[in-house]
Coordinates of C-alpha atoms in Angstrom, one line a residue:
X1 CA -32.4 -1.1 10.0
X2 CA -28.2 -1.6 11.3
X3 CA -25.9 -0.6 9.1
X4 CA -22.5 -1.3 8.8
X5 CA -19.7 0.9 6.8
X6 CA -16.4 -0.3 5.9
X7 CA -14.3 2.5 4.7
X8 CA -11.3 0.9 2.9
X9 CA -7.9 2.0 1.7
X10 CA -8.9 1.0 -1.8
X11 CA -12.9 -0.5 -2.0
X12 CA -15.3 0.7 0.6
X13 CA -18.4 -1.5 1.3
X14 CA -22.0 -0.9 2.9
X15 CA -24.3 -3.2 4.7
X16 CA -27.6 -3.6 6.2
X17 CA -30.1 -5.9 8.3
X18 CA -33.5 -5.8 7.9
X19 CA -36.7 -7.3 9.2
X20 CA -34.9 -10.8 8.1
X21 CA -32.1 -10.4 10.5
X22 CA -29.4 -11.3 7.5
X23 CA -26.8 -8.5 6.3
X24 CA -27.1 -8.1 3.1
X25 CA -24.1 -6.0 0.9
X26 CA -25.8 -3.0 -1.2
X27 CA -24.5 -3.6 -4.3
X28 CA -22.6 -0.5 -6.4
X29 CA -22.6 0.2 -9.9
X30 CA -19.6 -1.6 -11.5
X31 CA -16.6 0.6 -13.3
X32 CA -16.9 -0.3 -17.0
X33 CA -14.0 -1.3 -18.9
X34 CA -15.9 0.1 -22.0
X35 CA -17.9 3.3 -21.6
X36 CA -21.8 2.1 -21.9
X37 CA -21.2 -1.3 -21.2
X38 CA -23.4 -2.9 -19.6
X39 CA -22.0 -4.9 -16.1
X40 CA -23.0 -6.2 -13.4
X41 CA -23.3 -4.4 -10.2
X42 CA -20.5 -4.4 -7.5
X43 CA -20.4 -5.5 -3.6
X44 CA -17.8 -3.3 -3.0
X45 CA -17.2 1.0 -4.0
X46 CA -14.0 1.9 -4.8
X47 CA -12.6 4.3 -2.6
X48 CA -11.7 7.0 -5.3
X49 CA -12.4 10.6 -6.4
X50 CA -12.3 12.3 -9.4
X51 CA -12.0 16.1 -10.7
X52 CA -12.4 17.3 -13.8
X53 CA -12.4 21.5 -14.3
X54 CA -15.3 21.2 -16.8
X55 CA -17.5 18.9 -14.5
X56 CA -19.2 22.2 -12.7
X57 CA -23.1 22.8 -11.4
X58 CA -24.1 26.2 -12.4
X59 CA -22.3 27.7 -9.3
X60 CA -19.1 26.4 -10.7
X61 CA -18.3 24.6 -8.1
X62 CA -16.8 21.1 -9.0
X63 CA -18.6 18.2 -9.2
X64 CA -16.7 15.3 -7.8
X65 CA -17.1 12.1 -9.0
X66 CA -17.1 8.7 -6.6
X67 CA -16.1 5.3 -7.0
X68 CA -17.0 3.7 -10.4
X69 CA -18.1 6.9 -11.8
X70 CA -14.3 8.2 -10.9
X71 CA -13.2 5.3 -12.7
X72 CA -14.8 6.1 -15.8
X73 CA -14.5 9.6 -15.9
X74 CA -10.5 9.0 -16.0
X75 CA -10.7 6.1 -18.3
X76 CA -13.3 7.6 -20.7
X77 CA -13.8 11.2 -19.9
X78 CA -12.0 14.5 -22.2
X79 CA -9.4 16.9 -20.7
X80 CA -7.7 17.3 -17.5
X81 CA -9.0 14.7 -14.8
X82 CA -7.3 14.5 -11.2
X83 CA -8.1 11.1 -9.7
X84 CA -7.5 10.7 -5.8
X85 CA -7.3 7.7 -4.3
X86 CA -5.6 5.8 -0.7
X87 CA -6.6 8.4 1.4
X88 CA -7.2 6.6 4.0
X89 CA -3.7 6.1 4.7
X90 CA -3.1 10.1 5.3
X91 CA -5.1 10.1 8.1
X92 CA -2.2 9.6 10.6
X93 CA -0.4 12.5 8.8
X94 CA -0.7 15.7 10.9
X95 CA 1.5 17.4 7.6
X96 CA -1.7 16.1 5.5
X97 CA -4.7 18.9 5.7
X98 CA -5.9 19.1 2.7
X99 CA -5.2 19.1 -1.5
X100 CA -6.1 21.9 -4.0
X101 CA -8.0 20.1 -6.9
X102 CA -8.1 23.1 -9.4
X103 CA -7.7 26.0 -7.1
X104 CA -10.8 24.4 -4.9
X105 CA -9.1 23.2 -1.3
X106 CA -10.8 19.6 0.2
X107 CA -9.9 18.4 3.6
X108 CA -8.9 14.5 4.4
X109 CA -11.8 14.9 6.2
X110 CA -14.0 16.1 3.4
X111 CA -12.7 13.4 1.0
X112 CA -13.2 10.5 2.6
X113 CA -16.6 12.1 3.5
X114 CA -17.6 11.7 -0.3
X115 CA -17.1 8.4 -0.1
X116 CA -19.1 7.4 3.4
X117 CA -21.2 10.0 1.9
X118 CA -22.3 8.3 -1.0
X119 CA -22.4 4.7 0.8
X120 CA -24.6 6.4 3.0
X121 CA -27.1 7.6 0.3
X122 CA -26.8 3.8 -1.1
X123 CA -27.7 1.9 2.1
X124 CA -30.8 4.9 2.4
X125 CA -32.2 3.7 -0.9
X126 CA -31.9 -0.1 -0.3
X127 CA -33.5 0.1 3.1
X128 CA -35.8 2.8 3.0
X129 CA -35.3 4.9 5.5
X130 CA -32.8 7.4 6.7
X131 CA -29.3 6.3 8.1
X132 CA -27.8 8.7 10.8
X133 CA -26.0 5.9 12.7
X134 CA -23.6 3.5 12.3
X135 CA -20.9 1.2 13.0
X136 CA -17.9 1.6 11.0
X137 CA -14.7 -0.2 11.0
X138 CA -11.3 1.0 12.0
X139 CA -7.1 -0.7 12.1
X140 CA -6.3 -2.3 15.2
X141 CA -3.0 0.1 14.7
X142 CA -3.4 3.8 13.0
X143 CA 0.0 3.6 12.1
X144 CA 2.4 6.8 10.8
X145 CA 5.2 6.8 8.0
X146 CA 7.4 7.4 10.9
X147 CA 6.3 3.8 12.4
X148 CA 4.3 5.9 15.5
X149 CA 0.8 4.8 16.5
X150 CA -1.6 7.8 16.3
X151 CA -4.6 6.1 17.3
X152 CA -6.5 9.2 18.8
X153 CA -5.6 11.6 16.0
X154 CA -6.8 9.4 13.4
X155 CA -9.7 8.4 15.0
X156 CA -10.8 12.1 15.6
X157 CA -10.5 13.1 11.7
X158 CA -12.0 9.8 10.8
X159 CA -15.4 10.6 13.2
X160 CA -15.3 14.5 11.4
X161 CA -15.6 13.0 8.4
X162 CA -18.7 10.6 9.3
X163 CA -20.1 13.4 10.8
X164 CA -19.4 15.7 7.6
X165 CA -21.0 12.8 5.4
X166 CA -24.3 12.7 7.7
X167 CA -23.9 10.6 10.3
X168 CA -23.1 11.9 13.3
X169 CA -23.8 8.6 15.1
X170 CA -20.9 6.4 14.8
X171 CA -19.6 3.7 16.7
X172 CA -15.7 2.1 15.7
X173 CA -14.7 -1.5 15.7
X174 CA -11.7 -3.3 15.2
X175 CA -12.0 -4.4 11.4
X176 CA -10.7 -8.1 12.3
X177 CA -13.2 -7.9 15.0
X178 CA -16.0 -7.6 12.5
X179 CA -14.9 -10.0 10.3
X180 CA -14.9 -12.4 13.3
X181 CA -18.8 -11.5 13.6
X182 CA -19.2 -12.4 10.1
X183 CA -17.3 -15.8 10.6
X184 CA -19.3 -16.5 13.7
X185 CA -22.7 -16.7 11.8
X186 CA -21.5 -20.0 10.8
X187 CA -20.8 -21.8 14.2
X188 CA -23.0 -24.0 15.8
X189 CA -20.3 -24.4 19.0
X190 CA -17.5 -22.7 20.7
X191 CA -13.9 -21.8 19.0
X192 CA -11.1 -20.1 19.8
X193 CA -10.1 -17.7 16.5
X194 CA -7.3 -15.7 14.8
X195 CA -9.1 -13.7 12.4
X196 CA -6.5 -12.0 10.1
X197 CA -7.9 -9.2 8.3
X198 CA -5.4 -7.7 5.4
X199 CA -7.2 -4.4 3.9
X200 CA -5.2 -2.3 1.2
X201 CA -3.4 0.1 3.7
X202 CA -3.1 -2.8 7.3
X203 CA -3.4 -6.0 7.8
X204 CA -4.6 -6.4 11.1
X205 CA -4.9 -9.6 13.5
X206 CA -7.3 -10.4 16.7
X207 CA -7.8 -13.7 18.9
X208 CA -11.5 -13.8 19.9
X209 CA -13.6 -16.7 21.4
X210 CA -16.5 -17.1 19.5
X211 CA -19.4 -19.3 19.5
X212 CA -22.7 -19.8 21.6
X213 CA -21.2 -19.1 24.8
X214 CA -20.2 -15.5 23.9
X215 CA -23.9 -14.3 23.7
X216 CA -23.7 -14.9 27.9
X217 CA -20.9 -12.7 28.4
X218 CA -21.7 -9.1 29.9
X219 CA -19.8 -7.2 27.3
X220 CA -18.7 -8.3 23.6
X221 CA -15.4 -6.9 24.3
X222 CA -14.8 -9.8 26.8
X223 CA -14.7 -12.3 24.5
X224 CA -11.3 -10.2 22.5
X225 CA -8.1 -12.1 23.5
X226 CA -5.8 -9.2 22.0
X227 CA -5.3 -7.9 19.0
X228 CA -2.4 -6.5 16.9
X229 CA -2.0 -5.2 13.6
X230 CA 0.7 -3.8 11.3
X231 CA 1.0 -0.7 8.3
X232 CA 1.7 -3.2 5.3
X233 CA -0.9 -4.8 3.5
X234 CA -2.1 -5.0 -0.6
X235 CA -0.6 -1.1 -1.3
X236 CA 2.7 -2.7 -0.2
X237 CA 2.6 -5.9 -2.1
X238 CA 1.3 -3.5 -5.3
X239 CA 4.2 -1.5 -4.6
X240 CA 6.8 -4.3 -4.7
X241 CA 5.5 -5.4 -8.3
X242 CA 6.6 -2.0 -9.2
X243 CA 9.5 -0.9 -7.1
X244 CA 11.2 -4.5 -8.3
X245 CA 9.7 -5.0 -12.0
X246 CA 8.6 -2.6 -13.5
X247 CA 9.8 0.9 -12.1
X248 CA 13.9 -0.1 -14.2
X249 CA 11.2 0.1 -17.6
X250 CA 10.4 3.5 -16.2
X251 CA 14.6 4.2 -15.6
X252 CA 15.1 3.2 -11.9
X253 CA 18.5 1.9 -13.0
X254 CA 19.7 4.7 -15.4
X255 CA 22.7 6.8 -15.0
X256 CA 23.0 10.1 -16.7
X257 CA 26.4 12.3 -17.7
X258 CA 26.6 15.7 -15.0
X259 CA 29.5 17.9 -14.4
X260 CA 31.9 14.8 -15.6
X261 CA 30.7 11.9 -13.5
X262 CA 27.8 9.6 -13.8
X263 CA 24.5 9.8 -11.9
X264 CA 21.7 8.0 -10.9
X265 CA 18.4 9.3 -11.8
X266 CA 17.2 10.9 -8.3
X267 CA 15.8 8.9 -5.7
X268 CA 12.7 10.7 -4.9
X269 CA 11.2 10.2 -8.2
X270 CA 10.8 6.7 -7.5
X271 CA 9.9 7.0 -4.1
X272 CA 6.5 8.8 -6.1
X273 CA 6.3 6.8 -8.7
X274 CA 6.1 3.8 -6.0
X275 CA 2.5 5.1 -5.5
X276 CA 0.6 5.8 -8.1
X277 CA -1.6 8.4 -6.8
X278 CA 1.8 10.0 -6.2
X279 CA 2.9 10.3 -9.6
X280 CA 0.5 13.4 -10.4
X281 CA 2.7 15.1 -8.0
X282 CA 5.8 15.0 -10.3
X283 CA 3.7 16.5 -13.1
X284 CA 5.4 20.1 -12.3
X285 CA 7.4 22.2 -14.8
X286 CA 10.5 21.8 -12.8
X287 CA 10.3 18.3 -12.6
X288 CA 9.4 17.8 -16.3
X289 CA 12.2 20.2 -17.2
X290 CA 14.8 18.3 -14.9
X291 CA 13.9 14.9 -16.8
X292 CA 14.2 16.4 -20.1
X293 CA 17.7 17.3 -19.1
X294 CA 18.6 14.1 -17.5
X295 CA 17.4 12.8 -20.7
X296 CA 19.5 14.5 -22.8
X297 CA 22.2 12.7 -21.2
X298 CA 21.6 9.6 -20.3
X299 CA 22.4 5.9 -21.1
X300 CA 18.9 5.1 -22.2
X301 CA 16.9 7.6 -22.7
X302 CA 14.4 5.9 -24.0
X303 CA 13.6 5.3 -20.8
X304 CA 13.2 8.1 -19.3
X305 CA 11.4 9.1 -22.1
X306 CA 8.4 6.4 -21.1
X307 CA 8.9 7.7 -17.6
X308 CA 7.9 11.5 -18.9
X309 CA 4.8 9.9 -21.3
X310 CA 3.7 8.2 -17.9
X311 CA 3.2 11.7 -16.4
X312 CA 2.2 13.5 -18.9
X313 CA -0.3 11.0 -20.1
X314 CA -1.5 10.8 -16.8
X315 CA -1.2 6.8 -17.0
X316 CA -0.5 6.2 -13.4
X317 CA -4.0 4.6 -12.1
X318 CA -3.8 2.2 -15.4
X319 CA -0.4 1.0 -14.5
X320 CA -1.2 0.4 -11.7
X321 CA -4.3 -1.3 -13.0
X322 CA -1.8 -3.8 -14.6
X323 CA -0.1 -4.2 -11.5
X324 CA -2.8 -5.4 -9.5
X325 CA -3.7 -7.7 -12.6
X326 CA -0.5 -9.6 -11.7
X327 CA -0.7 -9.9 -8.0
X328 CA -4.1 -11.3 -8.8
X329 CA -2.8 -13.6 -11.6
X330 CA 0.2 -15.0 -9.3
X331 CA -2.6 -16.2 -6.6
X332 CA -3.6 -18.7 -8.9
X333 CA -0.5 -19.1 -11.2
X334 CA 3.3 -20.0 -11.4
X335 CA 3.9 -17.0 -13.3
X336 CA 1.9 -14.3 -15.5
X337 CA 2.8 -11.6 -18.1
X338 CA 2.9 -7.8 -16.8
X339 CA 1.2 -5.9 -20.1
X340 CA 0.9 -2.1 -20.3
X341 CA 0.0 -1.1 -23.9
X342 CA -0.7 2.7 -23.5
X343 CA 0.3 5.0 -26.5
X344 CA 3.3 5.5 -26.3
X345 CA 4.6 3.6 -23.9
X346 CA 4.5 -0.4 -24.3
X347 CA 6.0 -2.8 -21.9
X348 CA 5.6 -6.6 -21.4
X349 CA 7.7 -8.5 -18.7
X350 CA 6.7 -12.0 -17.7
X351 CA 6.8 -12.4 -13.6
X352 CA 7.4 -15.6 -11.7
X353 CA 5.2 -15.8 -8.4
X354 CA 8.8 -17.2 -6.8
X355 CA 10.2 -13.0 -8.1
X356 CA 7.3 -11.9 -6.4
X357 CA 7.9 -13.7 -3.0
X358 CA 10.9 -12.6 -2.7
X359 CA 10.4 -9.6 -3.4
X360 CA 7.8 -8.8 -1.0
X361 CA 10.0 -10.9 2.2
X362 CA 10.0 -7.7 4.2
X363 CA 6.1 -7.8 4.2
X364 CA 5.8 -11.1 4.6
X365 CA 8.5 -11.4 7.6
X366 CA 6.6 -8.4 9.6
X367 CA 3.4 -9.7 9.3
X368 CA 4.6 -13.0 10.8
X369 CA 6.2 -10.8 13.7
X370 CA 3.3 -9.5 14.3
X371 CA 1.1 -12.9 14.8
X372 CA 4.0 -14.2 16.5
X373 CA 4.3 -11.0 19.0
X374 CA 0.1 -11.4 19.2
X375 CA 0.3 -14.8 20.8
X376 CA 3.4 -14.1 22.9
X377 CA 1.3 -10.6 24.6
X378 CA -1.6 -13.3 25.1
X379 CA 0.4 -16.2 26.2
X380 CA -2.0 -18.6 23.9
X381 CA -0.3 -21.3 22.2
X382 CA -0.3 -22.1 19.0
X383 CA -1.6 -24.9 19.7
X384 CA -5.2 -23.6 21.4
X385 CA -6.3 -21.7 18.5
X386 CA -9.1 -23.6 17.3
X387 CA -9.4 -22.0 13.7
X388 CA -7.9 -19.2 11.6
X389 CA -9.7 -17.1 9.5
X390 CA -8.3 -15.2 6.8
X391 CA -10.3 -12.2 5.1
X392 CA -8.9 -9.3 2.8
X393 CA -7.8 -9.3 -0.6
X394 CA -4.5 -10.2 0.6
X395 CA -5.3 -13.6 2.3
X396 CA -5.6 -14.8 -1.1
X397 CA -1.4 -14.8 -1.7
X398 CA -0.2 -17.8 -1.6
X399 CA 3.0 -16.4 0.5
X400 CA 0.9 -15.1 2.9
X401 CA -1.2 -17.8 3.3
X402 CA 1.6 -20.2 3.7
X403 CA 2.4 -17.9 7.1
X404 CA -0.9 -19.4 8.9
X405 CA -0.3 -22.7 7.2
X406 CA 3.4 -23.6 8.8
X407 CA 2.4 -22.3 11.8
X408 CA -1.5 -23.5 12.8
X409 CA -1.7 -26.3 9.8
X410 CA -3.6 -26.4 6.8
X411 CA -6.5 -28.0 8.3
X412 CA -7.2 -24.9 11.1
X413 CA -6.5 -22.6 8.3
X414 CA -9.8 -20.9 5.8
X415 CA -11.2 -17.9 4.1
X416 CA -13.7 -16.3 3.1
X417 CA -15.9 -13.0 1.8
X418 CA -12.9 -11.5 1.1
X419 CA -14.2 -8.1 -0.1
X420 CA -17.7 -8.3 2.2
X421 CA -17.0 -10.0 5.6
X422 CA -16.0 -6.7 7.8
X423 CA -19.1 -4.8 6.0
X424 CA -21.6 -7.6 6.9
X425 CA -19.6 -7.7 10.6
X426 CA -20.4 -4.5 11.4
X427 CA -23.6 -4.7 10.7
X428 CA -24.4 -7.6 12.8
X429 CA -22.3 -5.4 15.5
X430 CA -24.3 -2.2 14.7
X431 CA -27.9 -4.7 15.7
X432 CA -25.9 -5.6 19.0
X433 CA -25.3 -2.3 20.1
X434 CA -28.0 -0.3 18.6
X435 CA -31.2 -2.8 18.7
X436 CA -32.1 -1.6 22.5
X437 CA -32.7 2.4 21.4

């Protein structure tokens, strides 16, 4: 049995080959919108954790929760629930060591080892037999706030926390480079591929030849042209939504009354509220108590006032729930209707998918830097890539899309298993390198 594991930014995804020689995804158990309900299962886990003080085994130790079952517990669970997700993206940050849920300290490393942890104990079940090696995916770039690659340093805490979750085996790959295995299974002769992979935390890029022929080639990595990648990818578009629509319902653009001049509302508590897993962070006495004042003197504190009910309500996955609703909605339409109907807040704003381009232009302009800069390094033409394939929740923007469109044609341009194709990649990596031991 090969296994694959594609630790995401937001959905993870595990897969296997068996006797048959086909990957095959190991489904999840779906997130319910209704407690009970009864859904069908997932390809992909969502790459979240949840906390909740009372959730204990008789040690009292907490009990996290992973995935779906995070889900639910937040949406449907009583009391206090801490929900953790985009963790991922901290693994660059040498500031980041670890969070106290409930007085109980977890290391990044221990995190995202719940999560390969349990697709672990998923692939063991659908196969049968014990999984202690791997190959997992990884960004072309392991890129910092500050814009710095820190390629070894992430790598390092990403290989602890395989090895904390039970697999002590692991070999990395390229994420694009695995979705160019899946892609592959469908050739019957030689191409030439860009294989543009946008995940939730990068969207990373590789030219590979692929076909026949490369089966002949001493080494798989001789059949990589180059690759490239860059820190934006579904998180930014996600944050956009908010930053530009809906964070001035939340008082972005207030001004408040202080010492005889007006104020804007500080800075920094939009730069948390631009992430939702952030906005647990401002639920602090002192910042409560600061808004309550600012409140008190504002030009619409009615505002503010949803901005407080946010926090305290601790509504911050479920708008940005919402939010992802609409960048899903504008793939496929003109326009769509932002709706957030949580007691007491309720907010409805109708979003053109032209507002939502332009919004997200910076994205969209470095990401075309980047493809351009990939075939400049290479010195391949436009014009001798054979086919593009696009893969990622993010390939399915229109504005993105149109990048590889203008510049390879419609025609050398498809998609395809989105949510699945690195999983399934690096599987069919994991039987090249592993099938000889």
């Amino acid at each position: 049995m090969f296994v694959g594991i594609d630790f995401g930014t937001t959905n993870s995804a595990v897969s296997l080959i068996g006797d048959d020689g086909s990957a095959k995804i190991v489904s999840m158990p779906p997130a319910s919108d209704n407690a009970g309900a009864d859904m069908p299962r997932a390809d992909t886990l969502r790459s979240i954790l949840a906390f909740s003080p009372e959730h204990r085994d008789k040690a009292r130790r907490l009990i996290p929760r992973v995935g779906q079952e995070a889900v639910d517990a937040y949406l449907f669970g009583d009391g206090d629930c801490r929900l953790l997700q985009s963790f991922k993206s901290y693994l660059t940050s040498r500031l980041f060591t670890s969070a106290s849920i409930f007085n109980t300290p977890y290391s990044l490393e221990a995190m995202i080892a719940l999560v390969v942890g349990r697709l672990r104990k998923a692939a063991e079940a659908e196969g049968g037999a014990s999984v202690s090696r791997v190959v997992a995916g990884r960004p072309v770039r392991f890129v910092a706030d500050d814009g710095q690659t820190e390629d070894d340093f992430a790598l390092a805490r990403l290989r602890q926390a395989f090895a904390t979750a039970g697999i002590a085996d692991v070999a990395f790959e390229y994420e694009p480079i695995a979705a160019a295995y899946y892609y592959e299974r469908g050739l019957g002769h030689d191409e030439t591929v860009l294989v543009a992979d946008f995940g939730g935390g990068t969207s990373d890029f590789c030219l590979v030849r692929l076909g026949p022929e490369r089966s002949k080639l001493a080494s798989p990595q001789d059949a990589i042209i180059g690759t490239s990648g860059v820190g934006n990818a579904g998180d930014a578009l996600d944050r956009r939504i908010v930053e530009m629509g809906i964070a001035p319902f939340f008082g972005k653009d207030v001004t408040y009354r202080s010492a005889g001049k007006d104020l804007p509302v500080p800075s920094w508590i939009f730069g948390k509220f631009a992430r939702w897993h952030h906005i647990d962070f401002l639920d602090t006495q002192s910042t409560r108590r600061m808004l309550r004042d600012i409140q008190r003197h504002a030009d619409h504190p009615e505002l503010i006032d949803q901005l407080l009910a946010l926090i305290e309500h601790n509504l911050g996955y479920l708008l940005y729930r919402a939010v992802e609703q609409v960048k899903r909605d504008l793939s496929a339409k003109e326009e769509t209707t932002f709706v957030f109907n949580h007691h007491p807040i309720s907010i409805t704003r109708t979003i053109r998918r032209a507002e939502f381009e332009s919004w997200i232009t910076p994205e969209l302009t470095e990401i075309e830097g980047c493809v351009e800069g990939l075939l400049q390094s290479t010195g391949l033409p436009a014009t001798k890539v054979d086919r593009v394939f696009m893969t990622g929740g993010s390939s399915l923007v229109p504005a993105v899309r149109r990048i590889f469109t203008r510049r390879f044609g419609a025609d050398r341009v498809s998609s395809g298993g989105e949510f699945v194709s690195v999983a399934n990649g690096l599987a069919y990596r994991a039987r090249e390198l592993f099938s000889d031991r």
